[in-house]
Coordinates of C-alpha atoms and ligand atoms in Angstrom, one line a residue:
M1 CA 0.0 0.0 0.0
E2 CA 1.4 3.4 -1.0
R3 CA -0.6 5.5 1.4
E4 CA -2.7 4.8 4.4
F5 CA -6.1 6.3 4.8
Y6 CA -8.1 6.9 7.8
R7 CA -11.7 7.1 6.8
D8 CA -14.1 4.1 6.6
T9 CA -15.2 4.8 3.1
W10 CA -13.5 3.7 -0.1
V11 CA -13.8 2.8 -3.8
E12 CA -12.5 -0.5 -5.1
I13 CA -11.3 -0.7 -8.7
D14 CA -10.9 -4.2 -10.0
L15 CA -8.2 -3.7 -12.6
D16 CA -8.7 -7.3 -13.9
D17 CA -12.2 -6.3 -15.0
I18 CA -10.7 -3.4 -17.0
T19 CA -8.3 -5.8 -18.6
A20 CA -11.1 -8.3 -19.4
N21 CA -13.3 -5.6 -20.9
V22 CA -10.4 -4.3 -23.2
Q23 CA -9.5 -7.8 -24.2
S24 CA -13.1 -8.6 -25.0
M25 CA -13.3 -5.6 -27.2
I26 CA -10.1 -6.5 -29.0
R27 CA -11.5 -10.0 -29.7
H28 CA -14.7 -8.5 -31.0
L29 CA -13.0 -6.0 -33.3
S30 CA -11.3 -6.8 -36.6
K31 CA -7.5 -7.3 -36.5
E32 CA -6.6 -3.9 -38.0
Q33 CA -8.8 -2.0 -35.5
Q34 CA -7.1 -0.4 -32.5
I35 CA -8.3 0.8 -29.2
I36 CA -8.0 4.3 -27.9
A37 CA -8.6 4.0 -24.2
V38 CA -10.6 7.0 -23.0
V39 CA -9.3 7.9 -19.5
K40 CA -10.5 11.5 -19.2
A41 CA -12.0 12.8 -16.0
N42 CA -9.7 10.6 -13.9
A43 CA -10.8 7.6 -16.0
Y44 CA -14.4 8.3 -15.3
G45 CA -13.6 8.4 -11.6
H46 CA -11.7 5.1 -11.7
G47 CA -8.1 6.4 -11.5
D48 CA -6.4 7.7 -14.7
V49 CA -2.8 6.4 -14.3
Q50 CA -3.8 3.0 -13.0
V51 CA -6.5 2.4 -15.7
A52 CA -4.2 3.8 -18.4
K53 CA -1.5 1.3 -17.5
V54 CA -3.7 -1.8 -17.5
A55 CA -5.6 -0.7 -20.7
L56 CA -2.2 -0.4 -22.5
E57 CA -1.0 -3.7 -21.1
A58 CA -4.3 -5.3 -22.3
G59 CA -3.7 -4.1 -25.8
A60 CA -5.0 -0.5 -26.2
S61 CA -2.6 1.5 -28.4
C62 CA -3.4 5.0 -27.5
L63 CA -5.0 7.1 -24.6
A64 CA -7.5 9.9 -24.8
V65 CA -8.3 12.6 -22.3
A66 CA -10.4 15.8 -22.4
I67 CA -7.9 18.5 -21.5
L68 CA -4.2 19.1 -21.9
D69 CA -3.7 19.1 -18.1
E70 CA -5.0 15.5 -17.9
A71 CA -2.5 14.5 -20.6
I72 CA 0.4 16.1 -18.7
A73 CA -0.6 14.4 -15.5
L74 CA -0.3 11.0 -17.3
R75 CA 3.1 12.0 -18.8
N76 CA 4.3 13.1 -15.3
H77 CA 3.5 9.6 -14.1
G78 CA 5.8 8.1 -16.8
I79 CA 3.2 7.1 -19.4
K80 CA 4.8 7.2 -22.8
A81 CA 2.0 5.9 -25.0
P82 CA 0.4 8.2 -27.5
I83 CA -2.2 10.5 -25.9
L84 CA -4.9 12.5 -27.7
V85 CA -6.6 15.5 -26.1
L86 CA -10.2 15.3 -27.3
G87 CA -11.3 18.8 -26.1
A88 CA -10.1 22.2 -27.1
T89 CA -6.6 23.3 -26.2
R90 CA -5.6 27.0 -26.2
A91 CA -3.5 27.8 -29.3
E92 CA -1.0 29.5 -26.9
N93 CA -0.3 26.2 -25.3
I94 CA 0.8 24.4 -28.4
N95 CA 4.4 24.3 -27.4
V96 CA 3.6 22.3 -24.2
S97 CA 1.9 19.6 -26.3
A98 CA 4.7 19.5 -28.8
E99 CA 7.3 19.2 -26.0
K100 CA 5.4 16.4 -24.2
N101 CA 4.4 14.6 -27.4
I102 CA 0.7 15.0 -26.8
S103 CA -1.6 15.0 -29.8
L104 CA -4.2 17.7 -30.1
T105 CA -7.7 17.9 -31.6
V106 CA -7.9 20.6 -34.2
Y107 CA -11.3 21.8 -35.3
S108 CA -11.1 25.2 -37.2
S109 CA -8.8 27.0 -39.6
D110 CA -8.6 30.0 -37.3
W111 CA -7.2 27.8 -34.6
L112 CA -4.5 26.4 -36.9
K113 CA -3.5 29.9 -38.1
N114 CA -3.3 31.1 -34.5
A115 CA -1.4 28.1 -33.2
K116 CA 1.1 28.3 -35.9
Q117 CA 2.2 31.7 -34.7
Y118 CA 2.8 30.4 -31.2
L119 CA 4.7 27.2 -32.2
S120 CA 8.5 27.5 -31.7
A121 CA 10.5 27.2 -34.9
D122 CA 12.0 23.7 -34.2
K123 CA 8.8 22.1 -33.1
K124 CA 6.0 20.0 -34.7
V125 CA 2.7 18.9 -33.2
S126 CA 0.6 15.8 -34.0
V127 CA -3.1 16.6 -34.5
H128 CA -6.4 14.8 -35.1
L129 CA -8.8 16.7 -37.2
K130 CA -12.3 16.7 -35.7
I131 CA -15.3 16.8 -38.0
D132 CA -18.6 17.9 -36.6
T133 CA -21.1 15.6 -38.3
G134 CA -24.0 16.3 -36.0
M135 CA -23.0 16.8 -32.3
S136 CA -22.6 20.6 -32.8
R137 CA -19.9 20.4 -30.2
L138 CA -16.3 20.6 -31.5
G139 CA -15.3 20.1 -35.1
V140 CA -15.3 21.6 -38.5
R141 CA -18.7 21.3 -40.3
D142 CA -18.2 23.4 -43.4
E143 CA -16.6 21.8 -46.4
Q144 CA -14.9 25.1 -47.5
E145 CA -13.3 25.5 -44.1
F146 CA -12.3 21.8 -44.2
L147 CA -10.5 22.4 -47.5
E148 CA -8.8 25.5 -46.1
M149 CA -7.5 23.4 -43.3
M150 CA -6.2 20.8 -45.8
D151 CA -4.4 23.7 -47.5
I152 CA -2.8 24.8 -44.2
F153 CA -1.7 21.2 -43.5
E154 CA -0.1 21.0 -46.9
K155 CA 1.8 24.2 -46.5
E156 CA 2.7 24.0 -42.9
E157 CA 4.6 20.9 -42.1
V158 CA 4.6 21.7 -38.4
F159 CA 1.1 20.1 -38.2
Q160 CA 1.4 16.3 -38.5
V161 CA -2.0 14.9 -39.2
E162 CA -2.2 11.7 -37.3
G163 CA -5.9 11.2 -37.3
V164 CA -9.3 12.3 -38.5
Y165 CA -12.4 11.7 -36.4
T166 CA -16.0 12.5 -35.5
H167 CA -18.3 11.7 -32.7
F168 CA -21.8 10.2 -32.8
A169 CA -24.7 11.6 -30.8
T170 CA -27.0 8.6 -30.8
A171 CA -24.8 5.5 -31.1
D172 CA -26.4 4.1 -27.9
E173 CA -30.0 4.5 -29.2
V174 CA -32.0 1.8 -30.9
D175 CA -33.1 4.0 -33.7
T176 CA -30.1 4.5 -36.1
T177 CA -31.5 7.2 -38.4
Y178 CA -29.4 10.0 -37.0
F179 CA -26.4 7.8 -36.6
D180 CA -26.6 6.8 -40.3
Q181 CA -26.9 10.5 -41.3
Q182 CA -23.7 11.3 -39.3
F183 CA -21.9 8.4 -40.8
E184 CA -22.8 9.5 -44.3
K185 CA -21.5 13.0 -43.6
F186 CA -18.3 11.7 -42.3
T187 CA -17.6 9.5 -45.3
Q188 CA -18.2 12.6 -47.5
F189 CA -15.5 14.5 -45.7
L190 CA -13.2 11.6 -45.9
S191 CA -13.5 11.6 -49.7
L192 CA -12.0 15.1 -49.6
L193 CA -8.8 14.0 -47.8
P194 CA -5.7 14.0 -50.0
S195 CA -4.1 11.1 -48.0
Q196 CA -5.1 8.7 -45.2
P197 CA -3.8 9.5 -41.7
T198 CA -2.8 6.7 -39.3
Y199 CA -6.0 6.9 -37.4
I200 CA -9.6 7.3 -38.7
H201 CA -12.1 6.9 -35.9
T202 CA -15.7 7.6 -35.3
G203 CA -16.6 5.2 -32.5
N204 CA -17.3 5.5 -28.8
S205 CA -18.1 2.3 -26.9
A206 CA -21.6 1.9 -28.3
T207 CA -20.3 2.3 -31.9
G208 CA -17.5 -0.3 -31.3
L209 CA -19.9 -2.7 -29.7
R210 CA -22.7 -2.4 -32.3
F211 CA -21.3 -1.1 -35.5
K212 CA -17.6 -2.0 -35.6
E213 CA -17.7 -1.8 -39.4
K214 CA -18.5 1.9 -39.1
T215 CA -15.7 2.9 -36.8
F216 CA -12.8 2.6 -39.3
N217 CA -9.5 1.6 -37.7
A218 CA -9.9 2.7 -34.1
V219 CA -12.5 2.7 -31.3
R220 CA -12.5 5.4 -28.5
M221 CA -13.4 3.0 -25.7
G222 CA -14.7 4.7 -22.6
I223 CA -17.7 3.5 -20.7
A224 CA -17.4 -0.2 -21.8
M225 CA -13.8 -0.4 -20.6
Y226 CA -15.2 0.3 -17.1
G227 CA -17.7 -2.5 -17.6
L228 CA -20.8 -0.2 -18.0
T229 CA -23.4 -0.4 -20.7
P230 CA -23.5 2.7 -22.8
S231 CA -27.3 2.9 -22.3
P232 CA -29.9 0.5 -20.9
D233 CA -31.7 0.6 -24.3
I234 CA -28.9 -1.4 -25.9
R235 CA -28.1 -3.8 -23.1
H236 CA -29.7 -6.7 -25.0
L237 CA -27.5 -5.9 -28.1
L238 CA -24.1 -6.2 -26.3
P239 CA -21.8 -8.7 -28.1
F240 CA -20.0 -9.8 -24.9
P241 CA -20.6 -9.4 -21.2
L242 CA -19.1 -6.4 -19.4
K243 CA -17.5 -6.5 -16.0
E244 CA -18.2 -3.5 -13.7
A245 CA -14.8 -2.5 -12.2
F246 CA -16.0 0.2 -9.7
S247 CA -17.6 -0.6 -6.3
L248 CA -18.2 1.8 -3.4
H249 CA -18.0 0.7 0.2
S250 CA -18.2 2.1 3.7
R251 CA -18.7 0.8 7.3
L252 CA -21.3 1.4 10.0
V253 CA -19.7 3.8 12.5
H254 CA -22.6 4.1 15.0
V255 CA -25.6 1.7 15.6
K256 CA -28.6 2.6 17.7
M257 CA -32.2 1.7 18.4
L258 CA -34.8 4.2 17.4
K259 CA -38.1 4.4 19.3
K260 CA -41.3 4.6 17.4
G261 CA -41.8 8.3 16.4
D262 CA -38.2 9.2 16.6
K263 CA -37.0 11.5 13.7
V264 CA -33.9 11.2 11.5
S265 CA -31.5 13.8 10.1
Y266 CA -31.9 17.4 8.9
G267 CA -35.4 18.5 8.4
A268 CA -36.6 15.5 10.5
T269 CA -38.1 14.1 7.2
Y270 CA -38.2 10.5 8.4
T271 CA -40.2 9.3 11.4
S272 CA -39.6 5.8 12.7
P273 CA -42.9 3.9 12.3
Q274 CA -41.8 1.4 15.0
D275 CA -38.8 0.6 17.2
E276 CA -36.0 -0.1 14.7
W277 CA -32.2 -0.2 14.4
V278 CA -30.4 2.5 12.5
G279 CA -26.8 2.8 11.4
T280 CA -24.7 5.8 10.6
V281 CA -22.6 5.6 7.4
P282 CA -19.7 8.1 6.9
I283 CA -20.2 9.3 3.3
G284 CA -22.3 12.2 2.2
Y285 CA -22.9 14.8 -0.5
A286 CA -19.4 16.3 -0.1
D287 CA -18.2 13.0 -1.5
G288 CA -20.6 13.1 -4.4
W289 CA -23.2 10.9 -2.6
I290 CA -25.9 13.4 -3.1
R291 CA -29.1 14.1 -1.2
K292 CA -31.2 12.5 -3.9
H293 CA -30.1 9.1 -2.6
Q294 CA -32.6 9.4 0.3
G295 CA -35.0 6.5 0.0
G296 CA -32.5 4.4 -2.1
E297 CA -30.9 1.2 -0.9
V298 CA -27.5 0.0 0.2
L299 CA -26.3 -3.5 1.1
V300 CA -25.5 -4.3 4.8
D301 CA -24.9 -7.8 6.0
G302 CA -25.9 -9.0 2.5
K303 CA -29.3 -7.4 2.7
R304 CA -30.9 -4.4 1.0
C305 CA -31.4 -1.6 3.5
E306 CA -33.1 1.8 3.0
I307 CA -31.3 5.2 3.3
I308 CA -33.5 7.0 5.8
G309 CA -33.7 10.8 6.3
R310 CA -31.7 13.4 4.5
V311 CA -28.2 12.6 3.3
C312 CA -25.8 15.0 5.1
M313 CA -22.5 16.5 3.9
D314 CA -20.4 13.6 5.3
Q315 CA -22.9 11.0 6.6
F316 CA -26.2 9.3 6.2
M317 CA -28.4 6.9 8.1
V318 CA -29.6 3.5 7.1
R319 CA -32.4 1.3 8.5
L320 CA -31.0 -2.0 9.7
P321 CA -32.8 -5.3 9.8
S322 CA -31.3 -6.0 13.3
E323 CA -28.6 -4.9 15.6
L324 CA -25.3 -5.1 13.8
P325 CA -21.8 -4.4 15.0
V326 CA -20.0 -1.1 14.4
G327 CA -17.6 -1.8 11.6
T328 CA -20.1 -3.8 9.5
K329 CA -19.3 -3.3 5.8
V330 CA -21.9 -1.3 3.8
T331 CA -21.8 -1.6 0.0
L332 CA -23.3 1.4 -1.8
I333 CA -22.4 0.2 -5.3
G334 CA -21.4 -3.4 -6.0
E335 CA -22.0 -6.9 -4.6
Q336 CA -22.4 -8.4 -1.2
G337 CA -23.2 -12.2 -1.2
S338 CA -25.8 -12.8 -3.8
E339 CA -27.1 -9.2 -3.8
K340 CA -25.9 -6.5 -6.2
I341 CA -26.5 -2.8 -6.5
S342 CA -25.4 -2.0 -10.0
M343 CA -24.2 1.4 -11.3
D344 CA -27.4 1.3 -13.5
E345 CA -29.6 1.0 -10.4
V346 CA -27.9 4.0 -8.8
A347 CA -28.1 6.0 -12.0
A348 CA -31.8 5.2 -12.3
R349 CA -32.3 6.3 -8.7
L350 CA -30.7 9.7 -9.5
E351 CA -32.5 9.9 -12.9
T352 CA -29.2 10.1 -14.7
I353 CA -26.8 8.0 -16.8
N354 CA -24.3 5.5 -15.3
Y355 CA -21.4 7.7 -16.6
E356 CA -22.2 10.4 -14.1
I357 CA -22.0 8.2 -11.0
P358 CA -18.3 7.2 -10.8
C359 CA -17.3 10.6 -12.1
T360 CA -19.0 12.4 -9.3
I361 CA -17.7 10.2 -6.4
N362 CA -14.9 12.6 -5.9
F363 CA -11.3 12.9 -4.7
R364 CA -12.3 12.7 -1.1
V365 CA -13.0 9.0 -1.4
P366 CA -9.8 7.0 -1.7
R367 CA -9.4 4.5 -4.5
I368 CA -8.1 1.0 -3.8
F369 CA -6.8 -0.9 -6.8
L370 CA -7.1 -4.6 -7.0
E371 CA -5.4 -7.2 -9.1
K372 CA -6.3 -10.9 -8.6
Q373 CA -8.2 -9.8 -5.5
S374 CA -5.1 -8.3 -3.9
I375 CA -4.6 -4.6 -3.2
I376 CA -1.8 -3.4 -5.5
E377 CA -2.1 0.3 -4.8
V378 CA -4.1 2.9 -2.8
R379 CA -4.7 6.4 -4.1
N380 CA -5.8 8.8 -1.4
T381 CA -6.0 12.1 -3.2
I382 CA -6.9 14.1 -0.1
L383 CA -3.5 13.3 1.4
L384 CA -1.4 13.7 -1.7
Ligands
PMH401 N1 -14.9 10.1 -27.8 C1 -15.3 11.3 -27.4 C2 -15.0 12.5 -28.2 C3 -16.0 11.4 -26.2 O1 -16.4 12.6 -25.8 C4 -16.3 10.3 -25.4 C5 -17.1 10.3 -24.2 C6 -15.8 9.0 -25.9 C7 -15.1 9.0 -27.0 C8 -16.0 7.8 -25.1 O2 -17.4 7.4 -25.1 P1 -17.9 6.2 -24.3 O3 -17.6 6.5 -22.9 O4 -19.4 6.2 -24.6 O5 -17.2 5.0 -24.8 N2 -17.6 11.5 -23.8 C9 -18.7 11.8 -23.0 C10 -19.1 13.0 -22.8 O6 -18.6 14.1 -23.2 N3 -20.2 13.0 -22.0 O7 -20.4 11.7 -21.7 C11 -19.5 11.0 -22.3

């Protein structure tokens, strides 16, 4: 263990599950298709450095992050693999990316002209050209501007075009009409390319899982690498089972008997209908375990138990089936015995998507990394 931690709440990341998910995707794809492991946002809350390492070991050839800072953090931890920044980078910061060999997403002719002025004379930068085929987020959408960018690439050898890509808005929906329109637009843009870059990629996890023939030679694998389904609508269409790597646990720190009519937590919104046992669990909204979890369930002693009263900043209360010892493990996301609370269950409770859940369990909750059921590393960001 690298660092100790002192609180009774932690996340477990099963790195073998990440390996298994990447390997399943590799087996599913064609031989020439590569995996770009998407580790932005601290690997969707799973731990960027640790996930990046195992994804690369499992066969991913490249990493992707959202912002330059995330790419630099990976480099600072000794990761040498290609890294692509998917989001916008300030033109002024182009030298940083060149020095650290980080590929940037480029998306407008203005950006290219601007960045060229900032780039030091002896430097070159690798870029992926982003085409907006229907997300209306980042990317060139106008054919004229696209051709102008091609012109700049031809004249300015400082930009090395390593990739061309787009992003689908509805790859995880059953209806493929909009997806097909975006694909059509992308192929039109591709026909204007003077030469083929190393990477041509359209696919997020859903695209890789469902339409591998439409993601060209690379898949940007995010959510499926973490073992989560891109959306419940396509769960029945998955070509291989996914293994959920993230689980969240805590322990009872106080156990007491409530008398009928006793109230629980801020606002006294819960009244005990009879004498009952209640436990205090040390995680709250300041950890990303938000107030909307009130009324949801957690696992204690292998049984589903209700979160009663308002979730506080650092704690909440749970109704217990019987008196249980202080220190009893509480599983908020994951398995206990034959019971499981999945990320999808938690997402449904919060009326959101599974992506949002691990991302919002924040730095205050230490991450424990497991390989073959043994702890190989602990990352306690609050003490770093
Ligand atoms: N590529 C880009 C450009 C992305 O923005 C994302 C995820 C991925 C690939 C990976 O997608 P996946 O996790 O579905 O496999 N981006 C986001 C986002 O911006 N909001 O939710 C997911």
